[in-house]
Coordinates of C-alpha atoms and ligand atoms in Angstrom, one line a residue:
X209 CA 106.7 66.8 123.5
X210 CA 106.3 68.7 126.8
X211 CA 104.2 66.7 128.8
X212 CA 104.3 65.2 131.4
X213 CA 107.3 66.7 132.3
X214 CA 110.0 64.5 134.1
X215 CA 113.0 64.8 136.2
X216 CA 115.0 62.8 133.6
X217 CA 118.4 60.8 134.7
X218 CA 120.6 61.4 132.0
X219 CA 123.9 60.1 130.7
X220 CA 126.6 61.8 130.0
X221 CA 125.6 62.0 126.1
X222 CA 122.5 62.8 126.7
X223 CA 123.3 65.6 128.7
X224 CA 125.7 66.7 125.7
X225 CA 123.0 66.4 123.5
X226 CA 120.7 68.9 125.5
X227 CA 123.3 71.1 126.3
X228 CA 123.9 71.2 122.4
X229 CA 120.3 71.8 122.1
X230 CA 120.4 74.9 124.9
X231 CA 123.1 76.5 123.1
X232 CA 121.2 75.8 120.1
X233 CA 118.3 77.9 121.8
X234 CA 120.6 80.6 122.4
X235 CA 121.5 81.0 119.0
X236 CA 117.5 81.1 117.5
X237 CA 116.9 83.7 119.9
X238 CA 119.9 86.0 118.1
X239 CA 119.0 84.9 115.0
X240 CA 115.5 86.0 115.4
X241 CA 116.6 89.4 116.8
X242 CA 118.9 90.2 113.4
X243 CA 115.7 89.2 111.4
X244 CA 113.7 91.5 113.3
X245 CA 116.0 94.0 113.3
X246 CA 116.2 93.6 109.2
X247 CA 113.0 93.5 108.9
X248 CA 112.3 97.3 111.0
X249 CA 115.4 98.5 109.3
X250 CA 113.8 97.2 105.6
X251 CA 110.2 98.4 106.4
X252 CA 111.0 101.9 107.7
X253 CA 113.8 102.9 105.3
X254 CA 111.9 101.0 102.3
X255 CA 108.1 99.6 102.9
X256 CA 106.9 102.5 104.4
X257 CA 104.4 103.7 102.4
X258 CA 100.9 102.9 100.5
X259 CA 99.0 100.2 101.5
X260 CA 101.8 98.7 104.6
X261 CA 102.1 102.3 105.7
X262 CA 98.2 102.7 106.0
X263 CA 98.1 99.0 107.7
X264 CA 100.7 100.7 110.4
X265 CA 98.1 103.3 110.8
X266 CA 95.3 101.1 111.8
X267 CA 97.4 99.0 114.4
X268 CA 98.3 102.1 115.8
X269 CA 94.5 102.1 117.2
X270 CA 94.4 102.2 121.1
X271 CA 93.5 99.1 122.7
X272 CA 90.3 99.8 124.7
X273 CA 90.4 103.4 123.8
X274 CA 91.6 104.4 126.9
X275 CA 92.2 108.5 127.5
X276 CA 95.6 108.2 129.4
X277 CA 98.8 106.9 127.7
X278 CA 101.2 105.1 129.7
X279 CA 104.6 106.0 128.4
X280 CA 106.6 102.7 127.5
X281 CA 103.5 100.8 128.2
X282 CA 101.8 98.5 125.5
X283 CA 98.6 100.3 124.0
X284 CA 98.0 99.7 120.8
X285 CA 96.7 96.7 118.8
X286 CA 100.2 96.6 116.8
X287 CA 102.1 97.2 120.0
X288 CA 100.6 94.5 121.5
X289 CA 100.6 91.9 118.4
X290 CA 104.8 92.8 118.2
X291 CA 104.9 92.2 122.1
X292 CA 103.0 89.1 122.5
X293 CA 104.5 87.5 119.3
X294 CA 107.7 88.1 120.5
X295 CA 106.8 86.5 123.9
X296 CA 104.6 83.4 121.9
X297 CA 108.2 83.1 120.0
X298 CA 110.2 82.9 122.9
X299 CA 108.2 80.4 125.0
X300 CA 108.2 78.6 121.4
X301 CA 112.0 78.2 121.3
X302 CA 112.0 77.1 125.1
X303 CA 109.3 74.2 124.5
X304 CA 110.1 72.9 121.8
X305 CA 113.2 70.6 121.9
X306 CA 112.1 69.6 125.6
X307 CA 111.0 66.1 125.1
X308 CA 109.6 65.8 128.3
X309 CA 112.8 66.9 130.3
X310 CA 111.6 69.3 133.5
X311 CA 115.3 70.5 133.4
X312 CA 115.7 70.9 129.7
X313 CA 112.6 73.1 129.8
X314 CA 113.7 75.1 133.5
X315 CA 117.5 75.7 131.5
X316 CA 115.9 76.8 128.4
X317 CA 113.9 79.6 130.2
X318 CA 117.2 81.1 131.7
X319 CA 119.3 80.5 128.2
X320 CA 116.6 82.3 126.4
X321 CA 116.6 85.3 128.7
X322 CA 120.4 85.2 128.8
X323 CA 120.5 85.3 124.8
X324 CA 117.9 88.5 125.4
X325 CA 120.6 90.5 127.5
X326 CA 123.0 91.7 124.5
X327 CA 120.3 93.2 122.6
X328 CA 118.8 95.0 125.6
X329 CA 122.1 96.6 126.4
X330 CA 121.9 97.9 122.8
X331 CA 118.8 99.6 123.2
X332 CA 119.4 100.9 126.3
X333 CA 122.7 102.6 125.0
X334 CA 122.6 106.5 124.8
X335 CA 124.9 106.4 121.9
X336 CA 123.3 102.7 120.7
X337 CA 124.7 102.0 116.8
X338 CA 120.8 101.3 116.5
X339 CA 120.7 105.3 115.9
X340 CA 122.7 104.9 112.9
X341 CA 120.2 102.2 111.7
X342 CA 117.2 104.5 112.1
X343 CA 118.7 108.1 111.8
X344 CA 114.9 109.3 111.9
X345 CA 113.8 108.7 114.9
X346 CA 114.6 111.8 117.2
X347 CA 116.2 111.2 120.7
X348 CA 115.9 107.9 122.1
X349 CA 112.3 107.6 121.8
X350 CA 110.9 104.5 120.4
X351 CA 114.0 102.5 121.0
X352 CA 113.8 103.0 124.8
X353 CA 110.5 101.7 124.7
X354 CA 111.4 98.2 122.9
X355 CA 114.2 98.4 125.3
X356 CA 111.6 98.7 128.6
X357 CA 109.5 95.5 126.5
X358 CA 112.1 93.5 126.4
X359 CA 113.6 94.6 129.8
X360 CA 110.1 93.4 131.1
X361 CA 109.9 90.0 128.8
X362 CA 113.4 89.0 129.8
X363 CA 112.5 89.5 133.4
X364 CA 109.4 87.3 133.0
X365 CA 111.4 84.4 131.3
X366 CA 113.7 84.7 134.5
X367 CA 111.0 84.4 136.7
X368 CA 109.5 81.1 135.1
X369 CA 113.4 79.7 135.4
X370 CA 113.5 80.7 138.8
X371 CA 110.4 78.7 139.8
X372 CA 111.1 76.0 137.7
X373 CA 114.1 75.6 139.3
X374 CA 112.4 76.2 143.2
X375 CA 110.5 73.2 142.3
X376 CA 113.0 71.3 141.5
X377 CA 115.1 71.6 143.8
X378 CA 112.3 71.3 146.5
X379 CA 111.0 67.9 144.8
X380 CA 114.5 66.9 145.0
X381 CA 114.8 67.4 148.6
X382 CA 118.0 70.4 147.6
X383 CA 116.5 73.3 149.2
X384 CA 119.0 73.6 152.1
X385 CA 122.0 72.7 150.1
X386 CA 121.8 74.2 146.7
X387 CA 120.2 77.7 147.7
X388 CA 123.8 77.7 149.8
X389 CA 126.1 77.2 146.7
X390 CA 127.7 80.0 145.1
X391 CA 126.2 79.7 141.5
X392 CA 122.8 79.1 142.7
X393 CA 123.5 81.7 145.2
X394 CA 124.9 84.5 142.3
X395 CA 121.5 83.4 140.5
X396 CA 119.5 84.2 143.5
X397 CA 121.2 87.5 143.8
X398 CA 121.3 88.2 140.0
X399 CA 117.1 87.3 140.5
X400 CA 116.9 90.0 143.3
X401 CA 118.6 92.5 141.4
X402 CA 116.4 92.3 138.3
X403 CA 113.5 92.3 140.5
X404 CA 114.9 96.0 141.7
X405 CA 115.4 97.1 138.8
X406 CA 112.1 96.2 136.9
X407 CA 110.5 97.6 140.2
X408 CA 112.1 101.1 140.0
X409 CA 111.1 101.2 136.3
X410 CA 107.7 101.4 136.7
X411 CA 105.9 104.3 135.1
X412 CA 104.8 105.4 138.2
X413 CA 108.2 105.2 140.1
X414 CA 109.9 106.6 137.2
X415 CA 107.4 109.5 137.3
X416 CA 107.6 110.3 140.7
X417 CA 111.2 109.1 142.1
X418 CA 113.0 109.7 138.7
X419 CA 116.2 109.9 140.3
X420 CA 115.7 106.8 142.4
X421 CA 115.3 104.9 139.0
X422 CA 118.1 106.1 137.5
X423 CA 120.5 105.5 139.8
X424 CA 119.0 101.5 140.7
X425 CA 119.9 101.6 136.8
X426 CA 123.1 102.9 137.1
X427 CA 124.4 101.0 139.8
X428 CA 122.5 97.8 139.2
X429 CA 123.0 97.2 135.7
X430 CA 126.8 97.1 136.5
X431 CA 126.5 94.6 139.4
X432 CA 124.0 92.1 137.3
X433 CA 126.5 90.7 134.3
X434 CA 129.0 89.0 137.3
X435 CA 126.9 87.6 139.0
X436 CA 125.0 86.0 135.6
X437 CA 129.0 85.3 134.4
X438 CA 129.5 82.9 137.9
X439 CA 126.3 81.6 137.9
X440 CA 126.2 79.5 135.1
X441 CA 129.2 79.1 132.6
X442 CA 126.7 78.9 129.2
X443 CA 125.9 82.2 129.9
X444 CA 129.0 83.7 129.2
X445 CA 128.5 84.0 125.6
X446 CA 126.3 86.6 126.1
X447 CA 127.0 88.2 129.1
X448 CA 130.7 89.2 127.8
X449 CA 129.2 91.3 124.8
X450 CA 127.4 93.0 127.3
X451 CA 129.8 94.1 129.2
X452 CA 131.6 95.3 126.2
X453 CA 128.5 97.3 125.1
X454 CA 128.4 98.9 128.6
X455 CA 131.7 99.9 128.9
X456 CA 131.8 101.2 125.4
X457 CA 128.6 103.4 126.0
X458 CA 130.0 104.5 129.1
X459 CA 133.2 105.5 127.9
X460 CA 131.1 107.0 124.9
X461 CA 129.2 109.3 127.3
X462 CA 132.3 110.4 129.4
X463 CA 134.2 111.2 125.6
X464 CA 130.9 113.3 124.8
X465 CA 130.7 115.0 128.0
X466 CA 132.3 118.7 128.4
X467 CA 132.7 120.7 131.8
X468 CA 131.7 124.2 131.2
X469 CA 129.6 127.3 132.8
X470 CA 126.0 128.2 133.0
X471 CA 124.6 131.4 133.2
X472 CA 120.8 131.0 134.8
X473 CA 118.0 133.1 135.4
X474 CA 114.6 133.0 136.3
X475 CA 111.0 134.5 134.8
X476 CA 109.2 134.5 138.0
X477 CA 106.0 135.1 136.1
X478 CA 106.7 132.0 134.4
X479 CA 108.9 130.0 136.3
X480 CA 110.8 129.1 133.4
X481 CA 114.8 129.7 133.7
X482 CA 116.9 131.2 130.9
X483 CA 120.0 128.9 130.6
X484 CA 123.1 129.9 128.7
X485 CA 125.7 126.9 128.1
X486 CA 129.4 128.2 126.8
X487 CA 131.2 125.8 124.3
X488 CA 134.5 127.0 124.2
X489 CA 136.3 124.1 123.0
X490 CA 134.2 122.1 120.7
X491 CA 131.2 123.7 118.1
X492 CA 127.9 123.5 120.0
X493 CA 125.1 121.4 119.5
X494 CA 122.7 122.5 116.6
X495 CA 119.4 124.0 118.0
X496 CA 116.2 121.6 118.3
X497 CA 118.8 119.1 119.3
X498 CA 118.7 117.4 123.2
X499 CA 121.8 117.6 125.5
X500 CA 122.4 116.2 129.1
X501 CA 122.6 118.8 132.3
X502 CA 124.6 117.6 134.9
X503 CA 125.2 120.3 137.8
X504 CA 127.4 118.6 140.2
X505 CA 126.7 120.8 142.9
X506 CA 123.6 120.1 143.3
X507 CA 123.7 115.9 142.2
X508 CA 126.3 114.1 141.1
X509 CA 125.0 111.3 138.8
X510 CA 121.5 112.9 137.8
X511 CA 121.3 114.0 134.2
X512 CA 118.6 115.8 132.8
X513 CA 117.6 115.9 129.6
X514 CA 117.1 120.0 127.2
X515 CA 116.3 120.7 124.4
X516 CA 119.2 123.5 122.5
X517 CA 116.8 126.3 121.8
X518 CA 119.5 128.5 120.0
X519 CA 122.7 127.7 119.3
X520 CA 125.5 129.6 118.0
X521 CA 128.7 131.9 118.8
X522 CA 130.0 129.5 121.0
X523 CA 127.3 129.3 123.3
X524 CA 123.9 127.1 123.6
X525 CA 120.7 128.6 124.5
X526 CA 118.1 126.3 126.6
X527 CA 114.5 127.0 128.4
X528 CA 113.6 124.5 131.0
X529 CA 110.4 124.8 133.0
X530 CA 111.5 124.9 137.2
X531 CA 109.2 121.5 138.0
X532 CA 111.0 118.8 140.0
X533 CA 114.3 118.0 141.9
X534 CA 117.6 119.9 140.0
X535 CA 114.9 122.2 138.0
X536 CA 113.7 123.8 141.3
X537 CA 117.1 123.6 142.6
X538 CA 118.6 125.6 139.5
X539 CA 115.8 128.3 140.2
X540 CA 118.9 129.4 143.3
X541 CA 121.9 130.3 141.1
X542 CA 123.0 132.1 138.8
X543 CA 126.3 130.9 137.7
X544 CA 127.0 127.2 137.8
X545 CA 129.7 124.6 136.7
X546 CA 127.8 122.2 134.7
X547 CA 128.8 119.0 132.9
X548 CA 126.5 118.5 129.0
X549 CA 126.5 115.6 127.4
X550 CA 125.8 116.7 123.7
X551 CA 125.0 114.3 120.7
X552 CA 122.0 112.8 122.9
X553 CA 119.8 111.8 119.7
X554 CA 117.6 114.4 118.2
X555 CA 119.5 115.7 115.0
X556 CA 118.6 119.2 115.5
X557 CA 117.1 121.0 112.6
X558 CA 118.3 120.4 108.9
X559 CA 117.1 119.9 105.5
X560 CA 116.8 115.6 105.8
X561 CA 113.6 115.6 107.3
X562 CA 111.9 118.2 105.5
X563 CA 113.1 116.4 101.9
X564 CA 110.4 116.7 99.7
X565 CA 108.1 117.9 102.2
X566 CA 105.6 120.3 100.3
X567 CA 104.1 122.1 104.2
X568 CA 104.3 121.7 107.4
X569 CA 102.7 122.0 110.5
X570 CA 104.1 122.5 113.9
X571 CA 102.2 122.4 116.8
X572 CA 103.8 123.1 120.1
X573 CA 101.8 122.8 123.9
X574 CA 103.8 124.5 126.7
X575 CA 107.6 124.2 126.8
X576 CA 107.1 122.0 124.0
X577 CA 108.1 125.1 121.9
X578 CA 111.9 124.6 122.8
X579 CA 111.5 122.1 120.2
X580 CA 109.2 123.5 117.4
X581 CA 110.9 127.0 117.6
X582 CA 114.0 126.0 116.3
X583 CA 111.9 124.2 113.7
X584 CA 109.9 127.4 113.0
X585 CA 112.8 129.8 112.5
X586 CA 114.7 127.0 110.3
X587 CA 111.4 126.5 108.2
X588 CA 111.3 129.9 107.6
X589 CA 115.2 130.6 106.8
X590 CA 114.7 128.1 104.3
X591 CA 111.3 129.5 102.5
X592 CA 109.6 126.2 103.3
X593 CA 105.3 126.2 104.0
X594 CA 105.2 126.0 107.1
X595 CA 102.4 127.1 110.0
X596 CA 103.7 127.1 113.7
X597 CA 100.5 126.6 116.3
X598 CA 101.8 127.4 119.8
X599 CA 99.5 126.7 123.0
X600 CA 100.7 128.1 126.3
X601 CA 98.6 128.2 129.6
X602 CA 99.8 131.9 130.2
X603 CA 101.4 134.6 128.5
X604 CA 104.8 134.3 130.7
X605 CA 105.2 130.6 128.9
X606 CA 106.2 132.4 125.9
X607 CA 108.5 135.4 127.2
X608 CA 111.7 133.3 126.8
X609 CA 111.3 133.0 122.9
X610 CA 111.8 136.5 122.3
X611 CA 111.1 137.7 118.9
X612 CA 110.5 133.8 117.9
X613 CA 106.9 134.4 118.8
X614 CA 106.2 136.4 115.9
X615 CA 106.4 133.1 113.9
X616 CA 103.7 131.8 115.7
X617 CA 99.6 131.3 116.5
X618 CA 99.4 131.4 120.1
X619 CA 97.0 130.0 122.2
X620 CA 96.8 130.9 125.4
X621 CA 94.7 128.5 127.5
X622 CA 94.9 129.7 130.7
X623 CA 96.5 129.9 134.3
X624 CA 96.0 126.8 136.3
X625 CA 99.0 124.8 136.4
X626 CA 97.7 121.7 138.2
X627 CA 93.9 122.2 136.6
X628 CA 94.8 119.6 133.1
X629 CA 91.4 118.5 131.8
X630 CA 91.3 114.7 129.9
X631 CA 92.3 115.9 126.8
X632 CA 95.9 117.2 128.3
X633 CA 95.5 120.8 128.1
X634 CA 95.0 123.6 130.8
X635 CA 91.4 124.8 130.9
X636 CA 90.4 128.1 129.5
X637 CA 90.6 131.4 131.6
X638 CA 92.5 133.7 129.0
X639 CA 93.4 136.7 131.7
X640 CA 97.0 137.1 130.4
X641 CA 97.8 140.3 128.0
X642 CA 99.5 140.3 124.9
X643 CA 101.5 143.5 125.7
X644 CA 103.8 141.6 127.7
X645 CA 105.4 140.1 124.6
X646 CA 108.1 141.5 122.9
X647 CA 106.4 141.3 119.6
X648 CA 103.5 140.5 118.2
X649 CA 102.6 136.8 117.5
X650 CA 100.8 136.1 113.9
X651 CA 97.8 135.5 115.8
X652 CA 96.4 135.6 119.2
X653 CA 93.3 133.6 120.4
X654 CA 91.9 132.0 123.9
X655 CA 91.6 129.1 124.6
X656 CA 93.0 126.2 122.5
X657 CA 93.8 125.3 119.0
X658 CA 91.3 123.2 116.9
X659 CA 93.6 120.7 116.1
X660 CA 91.6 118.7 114.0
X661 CA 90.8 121.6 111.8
X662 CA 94.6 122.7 111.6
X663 CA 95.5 119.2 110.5
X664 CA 92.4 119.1 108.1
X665 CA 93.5 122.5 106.6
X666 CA 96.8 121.7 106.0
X667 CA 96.8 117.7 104.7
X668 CA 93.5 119.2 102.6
X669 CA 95.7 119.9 99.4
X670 CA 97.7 118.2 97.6
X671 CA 101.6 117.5 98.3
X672 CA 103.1 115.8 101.0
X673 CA 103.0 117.5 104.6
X674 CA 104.6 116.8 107.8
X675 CA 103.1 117.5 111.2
X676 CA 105.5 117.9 114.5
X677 CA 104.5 117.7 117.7
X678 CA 105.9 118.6 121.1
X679 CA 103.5 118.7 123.7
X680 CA 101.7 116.8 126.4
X681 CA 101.2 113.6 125.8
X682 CA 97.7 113.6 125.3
X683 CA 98.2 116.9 123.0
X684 CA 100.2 114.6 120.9
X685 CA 97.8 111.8 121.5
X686 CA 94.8 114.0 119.7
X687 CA 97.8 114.8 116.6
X688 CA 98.0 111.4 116.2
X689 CA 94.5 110.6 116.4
X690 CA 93.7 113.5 113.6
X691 CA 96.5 112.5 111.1
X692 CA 95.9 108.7 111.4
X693 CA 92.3 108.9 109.6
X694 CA 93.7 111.3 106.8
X695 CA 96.5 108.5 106.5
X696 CA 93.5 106.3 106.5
X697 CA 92.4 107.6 103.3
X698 CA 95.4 108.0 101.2
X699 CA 97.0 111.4 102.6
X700 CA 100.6 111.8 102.0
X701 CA 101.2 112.8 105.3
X702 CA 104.2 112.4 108.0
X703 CA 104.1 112.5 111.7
X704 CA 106.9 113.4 114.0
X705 CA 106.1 113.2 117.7
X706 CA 108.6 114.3 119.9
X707 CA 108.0 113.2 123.5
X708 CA 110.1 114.7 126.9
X709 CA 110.4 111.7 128.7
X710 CA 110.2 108.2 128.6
Ligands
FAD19 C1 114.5 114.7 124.9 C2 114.0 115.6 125.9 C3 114.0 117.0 125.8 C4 113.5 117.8 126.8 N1 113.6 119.2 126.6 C5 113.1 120.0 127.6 C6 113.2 121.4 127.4 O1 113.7 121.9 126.5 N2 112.7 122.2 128.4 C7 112.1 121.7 129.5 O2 111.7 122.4 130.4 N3 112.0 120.3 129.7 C8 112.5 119.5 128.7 N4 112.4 118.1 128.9 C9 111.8 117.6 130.1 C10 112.9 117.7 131.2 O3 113.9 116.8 131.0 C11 112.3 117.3 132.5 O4 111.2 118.1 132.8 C12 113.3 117.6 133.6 O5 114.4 116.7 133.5 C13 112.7 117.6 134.9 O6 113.7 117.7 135.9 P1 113.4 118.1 137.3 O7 114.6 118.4 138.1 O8 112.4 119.2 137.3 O9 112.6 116.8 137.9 P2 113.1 115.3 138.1 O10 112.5 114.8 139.4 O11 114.6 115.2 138.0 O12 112.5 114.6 136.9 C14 111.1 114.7 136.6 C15 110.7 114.0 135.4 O13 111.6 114.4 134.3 C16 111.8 113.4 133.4 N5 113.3 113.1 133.3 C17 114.3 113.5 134.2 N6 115.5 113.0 133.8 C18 115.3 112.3 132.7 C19 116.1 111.6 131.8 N7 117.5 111.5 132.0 N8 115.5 111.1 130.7 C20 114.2 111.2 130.4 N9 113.4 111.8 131.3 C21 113.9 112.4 132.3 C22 111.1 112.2 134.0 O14 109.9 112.1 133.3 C23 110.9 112.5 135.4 O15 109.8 111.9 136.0 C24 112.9 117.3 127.9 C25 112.9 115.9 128.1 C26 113.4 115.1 127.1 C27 113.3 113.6 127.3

């Protein structure tokens, strides 16, 4: 049915009939998306357990069994199955009506991405009704990743339409006088735009340049749906729910977002600052949730995203390691007008997640802890089994937790910021002193935790257990790594991975 493929010279019915067709296109593509969306909602909230949850487990095996995770990148055998099915399905849809039309096929390439857009904009959304659909997943996590897949997949379909279409028109002699006319030329633009913005997201761009990323998103993602909306009526469909979905998640995040005061200061041993957040209108955010920092003074768009480390009496409590642009920045005042956005994912601690859970495990690496300490102190409130493993590089890492340290079993792993080894944590060269600390922690040991044996220890007897992680990457790379072959052989156990950053 596809080849050869021919610049057909249709009537005006048969151009009906493969517009009909197009559209038709558009309407698998959302039609697959609800399945899919179904069928995550059904598997998660109902399937996951026994023999399909263990079969997760074992597509969660790294392709290659490379050491260094790319975030949002696809490396596992089940990540890449879901990401090239999705793709084979697409370029499915697009071929298969085409009856050897060129243009049929070049039109369905662009309908296809078009019909891709709503859905992106969903994921993308901070406050994205996906959340409500999966409650459990903390922050944005896992959702901005399908979101950067299909981002990437939409951006490839684009490009096949766009050289489709290049040939064409050069075949056709059209170079010099289509490329001039405005819906080829809001295409074209529309083209460039994409190009940016899949540019600036780039792990490595995002890593470095964070701020250049978020503002090509900002600003581009609001100049993309005109130009689609002029450059080919068909389109509209779908590029008018997207609009709708951006200005409602914009006006969302200006609703949620309160002007206040914080109160800063510094540990020079640590370089961590001490942030205090007033909430004098609204009740603060529950600790282990994330908010948005916004210091105007210092950048007007950027947002950052904290963890609430205590929260309570009208005020929010938040550690945040001095690293990068606003961090270091922050390290020079004292008292600052700030703008949180609160209700950023991450539920904060409460009973929902620990349901039935018979122990748990928390292990923290670094600043990590703003995460697990709340967890700690909660599990402990509420008489639940819980151990707390907490790896810092040096003793300073901890001062900010205060008493919270005596809920935990520190490791302290030494000095040398810069000095990561492969498996993600700082090598050993245990010269800090314990006296520092406020009180003492349950336990204090150099060099790092065996996290194999912590895991074996505690999914070792019966019940079900839950592990949380909050670490670097690779940290929670090794978690994984330990709970999946426990999984593997029946263990009731849950993982929650909490990752800063995406
Ligand atoms: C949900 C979540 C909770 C976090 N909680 C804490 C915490 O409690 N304490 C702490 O010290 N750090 C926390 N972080 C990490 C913290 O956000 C970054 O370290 C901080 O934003 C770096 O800012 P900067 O000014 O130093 O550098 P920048 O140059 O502004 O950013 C450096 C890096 O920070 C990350 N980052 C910045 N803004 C965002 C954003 N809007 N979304 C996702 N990632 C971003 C990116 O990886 C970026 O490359 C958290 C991150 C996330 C995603």
């Amino acid at each position: 049915m596809l080849r050869p493929l021919l610049y057909k010279d249709l009537n005006e019915s048969q151009r009906e009939l493969r517009r009909k067709s197009l559209d038709f296109l558009g309407y698998a593509v959302l039609f697959s998306q609800l399945m899919a969306l179904m069928y995550v909602y059904i598997y998660v909230n109902f399937l996951r357990y026994g023999v399909l949850m263990r079969l997760e487990w074992r597509l969660r095996y790294r392709i290659l069994g490379g050491k260094t995770p790319i975030r949002g990148g696809v490396q596992s055998v089940g990540a890449a199955a879901v990401y090239w099915a999705w793709v084979g399905l697409m370029v499915w849809l697009c071929v298969k009506d085409v009856e050897h039309d060129y243009l049929h096929l070049t039109k369905a390439f662009g309908m296809a991405a078009a019909a891709s857009l709503p859905l992106n904009v969903l994921l993308g959304m901070k406050y994205s009704p996906l959340k409500l659909v999966f409650p459990n997943f903390s922050y944005e996590g896992p959702v901005n990743v399908v979101h950067q897949w299909l981002g990437n997949q939409i951006y490839l379909l684009l490009t096949v339409h766009v050289c489709l279409y290049l040939k064409f028109f050069w075949d056709t002699s059209r170079m010099k006088t289509r490329l001039l006319e405005t819906d080829v030329l809001c295409g074209v633009c529309a083209f460039s735009i994409m190009t940016t913005l899949v540019t600036s997201a780039h792990p490595l761009v995002r890593k470095f340049f964070y701020s250049v990323f978020y503002n090509f998103h900002i600003i581009l993602s609001v100049l993309l749906p005109p130009l689609l909306y002029f450059h080919v009526s068909h389109s509209r469909p779908y590029i008018i729910p997207t609009v709708g979905m951006l200005i409602v998640d914009r006006v969302l995040r200006v609703m949620f977002t309160m002007s206040t005061t914080a109160t800063i200061s510094l540990d020079p041993q640590s370089s961590i600052l001490d942030i205090s957040v007033s909430f004098p209108h609204k009740p603060p955010p529950p600790a282990g949730s994330h908010i948005l920092l916004n210091v105007p003074s210092l950048s007007l768009w950027t947002k950052n995203p904290f963890t609430v480390v205590e929260s309570g009496n009208g005020h929010v409590r938040i550690a945040a390691r001095a690293q990068g642009n606003i961090t270091k920045k922050l390290t020079r005042v004292t008292k600052v007008p700030v703008n949180i956005e609160s209700g950023y994912g991450g539920h904060g601690v409460n009973k929902e997640l620990v349901d039935g859970v018979d122990r748990v495990l928390l292990i923290a690496g670094g600043i990590g802890g703003t995460f697990t300490l709340p967890w700690a102190r909660f599990l402990k409130a509420n008489d639940v089994d819980a151990r707390f493993l907490w790896a810092v590089p040096k003793v300073g890492d901890l001062l900010w937790a205060g008493d919270g340290v005596a809920l935990a079993e520190v490791y302290i792993t030494g000095g040398h910021e810069n000095n990561e080894d492969e498996e993600g944590m700082e090598l050993l060269d245990a010269s800090s002193s314990r006296d520092a600390l406020s009180v003492p922690p349950l336990s204090f040991i150099s060099g790092r935790p065996d996290i194999r044996k912590a895991i074996r220890e505690v999914v070792g007897r019966d019940g079900r257990v839950l592990i949380m992680v909050c670490g670097p990457v690779l940290m929670a790379e090794d978690v994984k790594n330990a709970v999946r072959s426990h999984v593997l052989t029946g263990r009731n156990v849950t993982l929650h991975m909490e990752v800063f950053g995406h």
